[in-house]
XYZ file of N, CA and C in Angstrom:
783
model
N 0.926 -1.291 0.128
C 0.001 0.118 -0.275
C 0.814 1.049 -0.050
N 0.435 2.037 -0.666
C 1.375 3.335 -1.023
C 1.416 4.412 0.157
N 2.080 4.938 0.299
C 1.785 6.283 1.631
C 0.865 6.913 1.264
N 0.284 7.566 2.188
C -0.781 8.583 2.465
C -0.413 9.970 1.564
N -0.874 10.577 0.659
C -0.504 11.880 0.095
C -0.491 12.935 1.319
N 0.449 14.029 0.811
C 0.968 15.089 2.083
C -0.383 15.915 2.300
N -1.576 16.173 1.409
C -2.564 17.001 1.760
C -3.305 16.118 2.559
N -3.807 14.872 2.652
C -4.635 14.000 3.577
C -4.388 13.928 4.822
N -4.718 14.875 5.645
C -4.496 14.554 7.119
C -5.922 14.690 7.682
N -6.513 13.692 7.055
C -8.009 13.594 7.734
C -8.091 13.110 8.853
N -6.999 12.454 9.627
C -6.840 11.894 11.045
C -6.609 13.085 11.845
N -6.229 14.222 11.797
C -5.940 15.359 12.715
C -7.538 15.954 12.707
N -8.026 16.359 13.970
C -9.652 16.319 14.176
C -9.483 17.990 14.863
N -8.166 18.668 15.023
C -8.278 19.853 15.785
C -8.525 19.361 17.191
N -8.914 20.803 17.720
C -9.246 22.022 17.351
C -8.143 22.864 16.373
N -8.341 23.645 15.353
C -7.540 24.505 14.414
C -8.154 25.817 14.903
N -6.893 26.692 14.492
C -6.883 28.294 14.428
C -6.561 28.558 12.692
N -7.291 29.072 12.064
C -6.928 28.784 10.268
C -6.594 30.460 10.243
N -5.278 30.636 9.922
C -4.637 32.021 9.693
C -4.417 32.527 8.235
N -5.460 33.902 8.005
C -5.194 33.892 6.964
C -4.318 34.714 6.148
N -3.751 35.325 4.781
C -3.005 35.456 4.153
C -2.151 36.495 4.916
N -0.936 36.029 5.255
C 0.001 36.863 6.638
C 0.719 37.878 5.369
N 1.270 37.720 4.132
C 1.932 38.503 3.409
C 2.991 39.217 3.962
N 3.616 38.457 5.087
C 4.924 39.452 5.562
C 4.488 40.478 6.814
N 3.441 40.471 7.515
C 2.991 41.340 8.381
C 3.204 40.171 9.892
N 4.458 40.293 10.363
C 4.832 39.556 11.432
C 3.877 40.362 12.510
N 4.171 41.517 12.934
C 3.856 42.238 13.701
C 2.307 41.933 14.004
N 1.549 41.785 12.990
C 0.272 41.615 13.321
C -0.145 39.932 13.576
N 0.699 39.110 12.738
C 0.708 37.819 13.098
C 0.847 37.621 14.500
N 2.059 38.219 15.317
C 2.367 37.815 16.533
C 1.284 38.069 17.941
N 0.597 39.515 17.195
C -0.540 39.854 17.897
C -1.673 39.098 17.641
N -2.070 38.629 16.422
C -3.389 37.926 16.357
C -3.052 35.833 17.153
N -1.603 35.708 16.998
C -1.496 34.593 17.595
C -1.607 34.385 19.444
N -1.163 35.589 19.553
C -1.586 35.898 21.293
C -2.828 35.997 21.755
N -3.686 36.916 20.397
C -5.011 37.047 20.569
C -5.565 35.614 20.762
N -4.971 35.100 20.114
C -5.615 32.998 20.011
C -5.202 32.556 21.132
N -4.147 33.012 21.938
C -3.857 32.142 23.262
C -2.653 31.398 23.187
N -1.975 31.859 22.114
C -0.624 31.233 21.888
C 0.635 32.249 22.429
N 1.588 31.481 22.847
C 2.748 32.094 23.810
C 3.973 32.382 22.533
N 3.968 33.098 22.180
C 5.210 33.535 20.961
C 6.437 34.146 21.975
N 7.637 33.521 21.577
C 8.989 34.338 21.691
C 9.621 34.172 20.725
N 9.928 35.292 20.269
C 10.844 35.384 18.932
C 11.933 36.633 19.198
N 13.140 35.746 19.085
C 14.460 36.471 19.448
C 15.521 36.146 18.126
N 15.441 36.826 17.153
C 16.347 36.622 16.160
C 15.913 35.298 15.203
N 17.103 34.303 15.080
C 16.505 33.068 14.663
C 16.134 31.982 15.882
N 15.773 32.566 17.008
C 15.339 31.378 17.638
C 13.939 32.105 18.147
N 13.133 31.222 17.694
C 11.547 31.029 17.724
C 11.032 29.843 18.236
N 10.207 30.625 19.215
C 9.243 29.281 20.030
C 7.881 30.178 20.457
N 6.685 29.083 19.521
C 5.240 29.476 19.853
C 4.766 28.254 20.323
N 4.137 28.465 21.736
C 3.430 27.340 22.488
C 1.887 27.640 22.196
N 1.261 26.589 21.641
C -0.023 26.947 21.221
C -0.928 26.430 22.662
N -2.201 27.138 22.442
C -3.158 26.303 23.739
C -3.021 25.009 23.696
N -3.601 24.472 24.849
C -3.617 22.986 24.796
C -4.367 22.326 23.583
N -3.717 21.282 22.846
C -4.825 20.426 21.983
C -4.749 21.265 20.834
N -4.376 22.559 20.658
C -4.967 23.476 19.447
C -3.791 23.610 18.157
N -3.900 23.589 17.178
C -3.257 23.485 15.844
C -3.743 24.753 15.014
N -2.391 25.704 14.559
C -2.366 26.260 13.566
C -2.680 25.937 12.065
N -3.165 26.634 11.285
C -3.102 26.226 9.708
C -2.919 27.675 8.978
N -2.182 27.809 8.057
C -1.853 28.727 7.489
C -2.425 28.997 5.981
N -3.420 29.769 5.603
C -4.000 29.550 4.375
C -2.660 29.799 3.123
N -1.698 30.221 3.407
C -0.489 30.456 2.203
C -0.479 31.840 2.148
N 0.552 32.168 1.126
C 0.893 33.623 0.993
C 1.176 34.201 2.373
N 2.098 33.617 2.904
C 3.267 34.106 3.690
C 3.736 34.963 3.434
N 4.541 35.337 2.326
C 5.437 36.023 1.643
C 4.732 37.493 1.007
N 5.828 38.392 0.866
C 5.428 39.364 0.026
C 4.500 40.606 0.575
N 4.642 41.901 0.374
C 4.121 43.013 0.385
C 4.121 43.571 2.145
N 4.452 42.800 2.856
C 4.529 43.244 4.365
C 6.018 43.309 4.702
N 6.612 44.009 5.819
C 7.751 44.371 6.210
C 8.579 43.592 7.004
N 8.386 42.303 6.788
C 8.920 41.287 7.906
C 8.652 39.757 7.422
N 8.597 39.817 6.093
C 8.545 38.342 5.474
C 9.579 37.392 6.102
N 10.968 37.670 6.536
C 11.705 36.383 7.268
C 11.106 35.896 8.482
N 10.616 36.997 9.033
C 10.259 36.846 10.562
C 8.982 35.731 10.312
N 8.190 36.040 9.521
C 7.094 35.198 9.329
C 7.342 33.887 9.001
N 8.363 33.793 8.037
C 8.843 32.113 7.729
C 9.427 31.502 9.113
N 10.461 32.406 9.914
C 10.468 31.815 10.971
C 9.669 31.264 12.119
N 8.549 32.004 11.973
C 7.451 31.451 12.853
C 6.704 30.428 12.271
N 6.341 30.083 10.852
C 5.568 29.003 10.106
C 6.728 28.022 10.046
N 7.973 28.155 10.268
C 8.972 26.883 9.904
C 8.729 26.365 11.225
N 9.274 27.153 12.347
C 9.491 27.011 13.811
C 8.311 25.825 13.949
N 6.993 26.632 13.783
C 5.815 25.611 14.111
C 5.670 24.763 13.349
N 5.682 24.717 12.415
C 6.198 23.312 11.490
C 6.936 22.261 11.498
N 8.238 22.892 12.293
C 9.441 21.607 12.764
C 8.488 21.179 14.149
N 7.870 21.794 14.932
C 7.541 21.531 16.197
C 5.916 20.506 16.167
N 5.585 20.771 15.150
C 4.137 19.896 14.575
C 2.844 20.571 15.434
N 3.410 21.703 15.273
C 2.032 22.700 16.015
C 1.665 23.533 14.988
N 1.775 23.412 13.593
C 1.201 23.893 12.514
C 1.481 23.421 11.324
N 0.213 23.966 10.405
C 0.178 23.337 9.271
C 0.146 24.627 7.977
N 0.643 24.278 7.033
C 0.559 25.113 5.969
C 0.231 24.892 4.487
N -0.295 25.242 3.832
C -0.740 25.009 2.166
C -0.024 26.178 1.572
N 0.482 25.994 0.247
C 1.180 26.459 -0.745
C 0.048 27.817 -1.099
N 0.731 29.158 -1.354
C -0.112 30.254 -1.784
C 0.740 30.423 -3.286
N 0.181 31.559 -3.971
C 0.503 31.271 -5.428
C 1.817 32.745 -4.958
N 1.746 33.216 -4.051
C 3.156 34.268 -3.638
C 4.144 33.505 -3.521
N 3.933 32.295 -2.469
C 4.951 31.597 -1.852
C 5.405 30.901 -2.855
N 4.602 30.211 -4.080
C 5.118 29.324 -5.313
C 6.303 30.376 -5.799
N 6.221 31.914 -6.340
C 6.646 32.428 -6.958
C 8.144 32.683 -6.114
N 7.771 33.129 -4.632
C 9.115 33.333 -3.804
C 9.906 32.390 -3.949
N 9.274 31.204 -3.955
C 10.171 29.806 -3.768
C 10.976 29.608 -4.855
N 10.243 29.792 -6.217
C 11.094 30.098 -7.567
C 12.218 31.032 -7.645
N 11.768 32.277 -7.044
C 13.074 33.090 -7.015
C 14.262 32.528 -6.107
N 13.804 32.061 -5.113
C 14.903 31.181 -3.966
C 15.749 30.534 -4.886
N 15.251 29.705 -5.779
C 15.622 28.267 -6.624
C 16.364 29.040 -7.438
N 16.433 30.258 -7.684
C 17.385 31.114 -9.131
C 16.518 31.250 -10.222
N 15.335 31.043 -10.089
C 14.538 31.335 -11.434
C 14.485 32.697 -11.710
N 14.263 33.032 -13.270
C 14.243 34.472 -13.439
C 12.408 34.786 -13.635
N 11.918 35.429 -12.391
C 10.835 35.807 -11.991
C 10.698 37.260 -11.931
N 9.698 37.792 -12.376
C 9.357 39.121 -12.209
C 8.901 39.858 -10.818
N 9.722 40.584 -10.451
C 9.514 40.632 -8.981
C 8.474 41.865 -8.395
N 7.010 41.893 -9.463
C 6.213 42.451 -9.102
C 5.267 42.171 -8.189
N 4.145 42.796 -7.773
C 3.062 42.710 -6.830
C 3.577 42.387 -5.257
N 4.918 42.910 -4.770
C 5.538 42.736 -3.611
C 6.304 41.944 -3.208
N 6.940 41.294 -4.379
C 7.708 39.878 -4.441
C 9.180 40.972 -4.113
N 9.189 41.990 -4.780
C 10.894 42.698 -4.396
C 10.973 42.880 -3.043
N 9.815 43.633 -1.958
C 10.016 43.653 -0.976
C 10.617 42.358 -0.191
N 10.360 41.064 -0.304
C 10.908 39.848 -0.101
C 12.249 39.799 -0.350
N 12.557 39.940 -1.577
C 13.713 39.919 -1.818
C 14.800 40.866 -1.002
N 14.323 41.770 -1.038
C 14.934 43.038 -0.335
C 15.348 42.373 0.964
N 14.133 41.858 1.504
C 14.603 41.391 3.191
C 15.278 40.080 3.247
N 15.130 39.549 2.140
C 15.918 38.305 2.231
C 17.750 38.352 1.852
N 17.958 39.824 1.502
C 19.294 39.906 1.100
C 19.976 40.184 2.315
N 19.158 40.092 3.593
C 20.019 40.466 5.087
C 20.181 39.027 5.540
N 19.426 37.979 4.858
C 19.534 36.855 5.824
C 20.532 35.824 5.069
N 21.040 34.913 6.091
C 22.346 33.927 5.727
C 21.710 32.847 4.945
N 22.761 32.414 3.615
C 22.154 31.550 3.126
C 21.739 30.125 3.452
N 22.045 29.838 4.948
C 21.170 28.570 5.500
C 19.917 29.114 5.788
N 19.393 30.206 5.903
C 18.037 30.437 6.008
C 17.504 30.563 4.873
N 18.302 31.011 3.680
C 17.690 30.703 2.079
C 17.534 29.078 2.193
N 18.131 28.484 2.626
C 17.931 26.876 2.178
C 17.487 26.461 2.801
N 16.694 26.702 4.407
C 15.532 26.185 5.130
C 14.276 26.922 4.556
N 14.309 28.051 3.841
C 13.101 28.488 3.310
C 12.946 27.692 2.201
N 13.946 27.502 1.449
C 13.465 26.510 0.274
C 12.840 25.136 0.206
N 13.306 24.272 1.454
C 12.958 23.001 2.030
C 11.753 23.099 2.543
N 11.221 24.283 3.029
C 10.010 24.580 3.750
C 8.932 24.405 2.448
N 9.529 25.374 1.689
C 8.181 25.712 0.506
C 8.314 24.308 -0.206
N 9.367 23.966 -0.520
C 9.063 22.711 -1.311
C 8.407 21.482 -0.734
N 7.984 21.132 0.673
C 7.503 20.388 1.098
C 5.787 20.668 1.599
N 5.619 21.950 0.754
C 3.996 22.385 1.268
C 2.977 21.621 0.465
N 1.737 21.371 0.908
C 0.628 20.709 0.108
C 0.221 21.694 -0.498
N -0.540 21.270 -1.764
C -1.654 22.071 -2.432
C -2.775 22.622 -1.795
N -3.055 21.527 -1.045
C -4.399 21.833 0.012
C -4.501 20.837 1.468
N -5.069 21.046 2.204
C -5.275 20.098 3.140
C -6.326 19.745 3.674
N -6.916 18.099 3.543
C -8.069 17.612 4.114
C -7.809 17.255 5.473
N -8.899 18.012 6.330
C -8.887 17.860 7.535
C -9.969 17.123 8.443
N -9.907 16.956 9.563
C -10.969 16.521 10.569
C -12.318 15.598 9.802
N -11.421 14.411 9.655
C -12.341 13.277 9.415
C -12.758 13.746 7.639
N -12.398 14.686 7.198
C -12.591 14.785 5.998
C -14.021 16.132 5.966
N -14.229 16.697 7.090
C -15.246 18.099 7.283
C -14.766 19.250 6.675
N -13.387 19.259 6.943
C -12.705 20.577 6.697
C -11.597 20.704 5.456
N -11.610 21.541 4.805
C -10.266 21.808 3.694
C -10.133 23.124 3.962
N -8.779 23.067 3.679
C -7.904 24.356 3.536
C -7.182 24.065 2.523
N -7.275 25.652 1.465
C -6.840 25.514 0.446
C -6.686 27.147 0.055
N -5.664 27.513 -0.548
C -4.938 28.656 -0.813
C -6.105 29.345 -1.396
N -6.501 28.897 -2.350
C -7.775 29.894 -3.402
C -8.627 29.245 -3.522
N -9.044 27.961 -2.698
C -10.408 27.288 -2.804
C -10.106 26.147 -3.558
N -11.397 25.015 -3.553
C -11.156 23.986 -3.757
C -12.504 23.703 -4.143
N -12.822 22.721 -5.388
C -14.086 22.238 -5.587
C -14.308 21.046 -5.011
N -15.320 20.500 -4.450
C -15.245 19.135 -3.741
C -14.787 17.892 -4.437
N -15.420 18.011 -5.917
C -14.904 16.928 -6.946
C -13.484 16.986 -7.163
N -12.419 17.631 -6.446
C -11.043 17.859 -6.784
C -10.328 16.671 -5.668
N -11.258 16.742 -4.444
C -10.516 16.230 -3.097
C -9.964 14.701 -3.660
N -9.165 14.357 -3.039
C -8.376 13.476 -3.125
C -7.367 13.538 -4.506
N -7.257 14.335 -5.121
C -6.197 14.447 -6.288
C -5.173 15.688 -6.171
N -4.165 15.685 -6.784
C -3.265 16.729 -6.704
C -2.630 16.919 -7.952
N -3.232 16.679 -9.092
C -2.727 16.777 -10.675
C -2.324 18.377 -10.465
N -1.884 18.685 -12.032
C -1.864 19.715 -12.474
C -2.989 20.964 -12.443
N -3.939 20.353 -12.555
C -5.470 20.924 -12.614
C -5.861 21.424 -11.389
N -5.791 20.533 -10.339
C -6.157 20.611 -8.653
C -5.273 21.701 -8.171
N -4.112 21.392 -8.491
C -2.714 22.553 -7.870
C -3.013 23.689 -8.316
N -3.559 24.090 -9.604
C -3.511 25.558 -10.248
C -4.778 25.907 -9.457
N -5.558 25.306 -9.408
C -6.979 25.661 -8.656
C -6.830 25.965 -7.465
N -6.245 25.368 -6.887
C -5.751 25.531 -5.402
C -4.820 27.025 -5.010
N -3.952 26.794 -6.043
C -3.102 28.324 -6.146
C -3.780 29.623 -6.594
N -4.506 29.496 -7.663
C -5.116 30.589 -8.636
C -6.591 30.699 -8.527
N -7.255 29.730 -8.087
C -8.772 30.246 -8.067
C -9.579 29.472 -9.179
N -10.494 29.647 -9.901
C -11.225 29.347 -10.834
C -11.270 30.719 -11.696
N -9.864 30.745 -12.704
C -9.945 31.256 -13.536
C -10.706 31.550 -15.340
N -11.059 32.501 -15.722
C -11.579 32.212 -16.776
C -10.832 32.310 -17.994
N -9.360 32.550 -17.906
C -8.277 32.866 -18.686
C -8.391 34.449 -19.395
N -9.368 35.133 -19.040
C -9.392 36.709 -19.410
C -8.758 37.367 -18.300
N -8.556 38.921 -18.624
C -8.215 39.821 -17.642
C -9.063 40.702 -17.365
N -9.242 41.517 -16.288
C -10.094 42.513 -16.371
C -9.326 43.913 -16.182
N -9.755 45.015 -16.098
C -9.286 46.053 -16.361
C -8.147 46.603 -15.933
N -8.081 45.770 -14.642
C -6.852 45.976 -13.872
C -5.348 45.221 -14.158
N -6.002 44.098 -15.357
C -5.033 43.146 -15.270
C -5.099 41.988 -14.889
N -5.757 41.934 -13.697
C -5.667 40.588 -13.236
C -6.736 39.653 -13.594
N -6.513 38.407 -13.295
C -7.202 37.427 -13.749
C -8.895 37.294 -13.509
N -9.467 37.220 -14.290
C -11.290 37.364 -14.323
C -11.512 35.708 -13.541
N -12.136 35.610 -12.460
C -12.316 34.951 -11.444
C -13.725 34.288 -11.587
N -14.402 33.143 -11.586
C -15.440 32.678 -11.197
C -15.654 32.316 -9.858
N -16.751 32.665 -9.240
C -16.914 32.593 -8.210
C -17.659 31.212 -7.432
N -16.530 30.082 -7.666
C -16.774 28.641 -7.379
C -17.606 28.395 -6.057
N -17.313 29.327 -5.103
C -18.495 28.994 -3.828
C -19.673 29.123 -3.983
N -20.301 29.815 -4.863
C -21.763 29.828 -5.154
C -22.350 28.729 -5.446
N -21.441 27.503 -6.017
C -21.985 26.401 -6.493
C -21.656 25.366 -5.416
N -20.919 25.621 -4.172
C -20.688 24.496 -3.100
C -21.803 24.540 -2.251
N -21.965 22.871 -2.324
C -23.240 22.050 -1.674
C -23.562 22.220 -0.382
N -22.257 23.102 0.359
C -22.042 23.248 2.090
C -21.294 22.079 2.448
N -20.699 21.133 1.983
C -20.074 20.071 2.728
C -18.840 19.413 1.598
N -17.463 19.423 2.269
C -17.414 20.030 3.402
C -16.883 21.478 3.576
N -16.761 21.792 4.792
C -16.077 23.128 5.076
C -14.902 23.444 4.180
N -14.728 24.850 3.529
C -13.514 25.095 2.614
C -13.281 26.557 3.224
N -12.072 26.464 3.882
C -11.434 27.957 4.227
C -10.234 28.414 3.177
N -10.198 29.232 3.058
C -9.440 29.919 1.875
C -8.860 31.200 2.057
N -8.129 31.502 1.374
C -7.939 33.483 1.041
C -7.493 33.706 -0.227
N -6.501 34.131 -0.594
C -6.082 34.969 -1.957
C -6.857 36.008 -2.491
N -8.271 35.800 -2.338
C -9.084 37.493 -2.600
C -9.261 38.236 -1.547
N -8.504 39.471 -1.268
C -8.556 39.920 -0.407
C -10.078 40.728 -0.412
N -10.537 40.907 0.972
C -11.825 41.872 0.816
C -11.976 42.352 2.279
N -12.752 43.303 2.321
C -12.641 44.108 3.638
C -13.157 43.168 5.003
N -14.278 42.119 4.323
C -14.376 41.411 5.448
C -14.562 39.948 5.286
N -14.626 39.202 6.318
C -14.978 37.484 5.707
C -15.913 37.164 5.083
N -15.469 36.505 3.485
C -16.593 36.224 2.762
C -17.217 35.011 3.264
N -18.415 34.875 3.423
C -18.547 33.235 4.278
C -19.953 33.078 3.207
N -19.573 32.135 2.268
C -20.805 31.411 1.628
C -20.772 30.393 1.704
N -22.134 29.260 1.619
C -22.202 28.078 1.270
C -21.060 27.163 2.339
N -20.764 27.631 3.703
C -19.999 26.805 4.275
C -18.421 26.812 3.785
N -18.379 27.974 2.846
C -16.917 28.439 2.401
C -16.311 29.561 3.346
N -15.322 29.635 3.727
C -14.809 30.851 4.175
C -13.547 31.844 3.751
N -13.709 32.789 2.996
C -12.474 33.352 2.421
C -12.010 34.403 3.826
N -10.918 34.022 4.314
C -10.433 34.818 5.434
C -9.229 35.709 5.027
N -8.982 36.189 4.054
C -8.102 37.032 3.488
C -8.682 38.634 3.796
N -8.486 39.127 4.944
C -8.987 40.578 5.176
C -8.271 41.778 4.984
N -7.155 41.509 4.021
C -6.634 42.250 3.760
C -5.393 43.089 4.395
N -4.686 42.445 5.217
C -3.812 42.703 6.010
C -2.558 44.037 5.623
N -2.328 43.203 4.694
C -1.169 44.016 4.122
C -1.656 45.151 3.347
N -2.908 45.546 3.244
C -3.593 46.850 2.537
C -4.072 47.610 3.680
N -3.763 47.228 4.894
C -4.209 48.186 5.823
C -5.571 47.883 6.574
N -5.826 46.283 6.225
C -7.188 45.644 6.634
C -6.802 45.233 8.006
N -7.077 44.052 8.134
C -7.409 43.219 8.915
C -6.468 41.919 8.659
N -5.677 41.008 10.029
C -5.367 39.808 9.926
C -6.078 38.912 10.900
N -6.857 37.916 10.196
C -8.087 37.134 10.398
C -7.695 35.648 10.776
N -8.331 35.140 11.776
C -8.364 33.684 12.209
C -9.744 33.141 11.944
N -10.131 31.995 11.372
C -11.423 31.035 12.028
C -10.853 29.996 12.744
N -11.483 29.997 13.856
C -11.515 28.961 14.745
C -12.391 27.540 14.580
N -11.766 26.636 14.744
C -12.454 25.440 14.127
C -12.409 24.327 15.267
N -13.588 23.720 15.404
C -15.071 23.848 14.709
C -15.856 24.921 15.410
N -15.278 25.826 16.168
C -16.111 26.892 16.473
C -16.670 28.052 15.515
N -16.140 27.728 14.489
C -16.332 28.768 13.607
C -16.440 30.448 14.207
N -15.424 30.565 14.871
C -15.460 31.715 15.420
C -14.307 32.789 14.806
N -14.457 33.956 14.315
C -13.525 34.706 13.635
C -13.033 35.557 14.966
N -11.325 35.637 14.893
C -10.687 36.274 15.785
C -9.801 37.212 14.734
N -9.908 38.631 14.583
C -8.722 39.441 13.861
C -8.316 40.590 14.797
N -7.124 40.790 14.117
C -6.334 42.159 14.872
C -6.485 42.865 13.395
N -6.046 44.563 13.657
C -6.186 45.249 12.709
C -4.501 45.621 12.407
N -4.399 45.900 10.840
C -3.224 46.202 10.384
C -2.830 47.474 11.172
N -1.566 47.428 11.439
C -0.653 48.609 12.153
C -0.936 49.915 10.964
N -0.878 49.693 9.828
C -0.861 50.855 8.423
C -0.984 50.104 7.225
N -0.906 50.865 6.264
C -0.992 50.269 4.811
C 0.050 50.067 4.325
N 0.810 48.692 4.239
C 2.213 48.433 3.871
C 2.282 48.355 2.361
N 1.127 48.022 1.633
C 1.224 47.885 0.170
C -0.069 48.346 -0.027
N -0.131 49.404 -1.296
C -1.525 49.871 -2.003
C -2.103 49.108 -3.039
N -3.160 48.227 -2.810
C -4.037 47.363 -3.358
C -4.002 47.899 -5.108
N -3.599 47.343 -5.820
C -3.817 47.543 -7.293
C -5.259 47.402 -8.000
N -5.952 47.133 -7.290
C -7.230 47.107 -7.427
C -7.918 47.143 -6.265
N -9.360 47.206 -6.271
C -10.273 47.726 -4.914
C -10.505 46.387 -4.296
N -10.767 46.179 -3.171
C -10.586 45.068 -2.385
C -12.289 44.297 -2.982
N -12.279 43.092 -3.039
C -13.215 42.415 -3.587
C -14.649 42.323 -2.549
N -15.618 42.207 -2.795
C -16.546 41.670 -2.161
C -17.648 40.436 -3.171
N -17.229 39.399 -2.319
C -17.498 38.021 -3.217
C -18.778 37.541 -2.476
N -19.674 38.030 -1.793
C -20.847 37.366 -1.525
C -21.757 37.246 -2.343
N -21.593 37.852 -3.354
C -23.093 37.737 -4.211
C -22.581 36.849 -5.437
């Protein structure tokens, strides 16, 4: 019998604290973790995060870019991952950042240049550790006996159990039409409107002023890097916890979405 795919963690039943797109906003991440009851100690490369008894953190991806402290966000995520107290899925910004780390010729638009500049201050060993971390991220996570899915840009129920190119693309970028809007961004279909309610799907990717809850799907990217909030969804409580951004770190290239319709 083959080994279970990395995305299939149905044996993990939580409870979970699912954190939206951090985008380098380590100040707000530390505050949100403390508000959720995590004990955070960050001293240079020495990081310790102790969760409340029994709880586990889950990042929806896009740890990198746009904010002022991408390396520290990675330190927290990697330390928690190593300790078995956090899981993370790959985001599209993480994917591009990882390709840059590996020497690929990528455009440093949409906030990547900020990560590049910040990583210039970090030792080669930290770069290597980050490359290994990103290489191990699954496209989505299937949790809690199958009742919960976490994917960066979402997932359709009939994609569960697969990790082919089409599924990975959907998980990273969402349901795109192939067209671009007036701002030069992909036109997206709102797949959540067709979801039948099971399992719960928690995702980010498309920032909005408020959490977008549709048919038991939850988009928890509330635009922290744009001066909004950093938000977590507590599962199974379905309780939202958030902290405001200290300031605008990156001006959005288009107005924030409202995808409840």
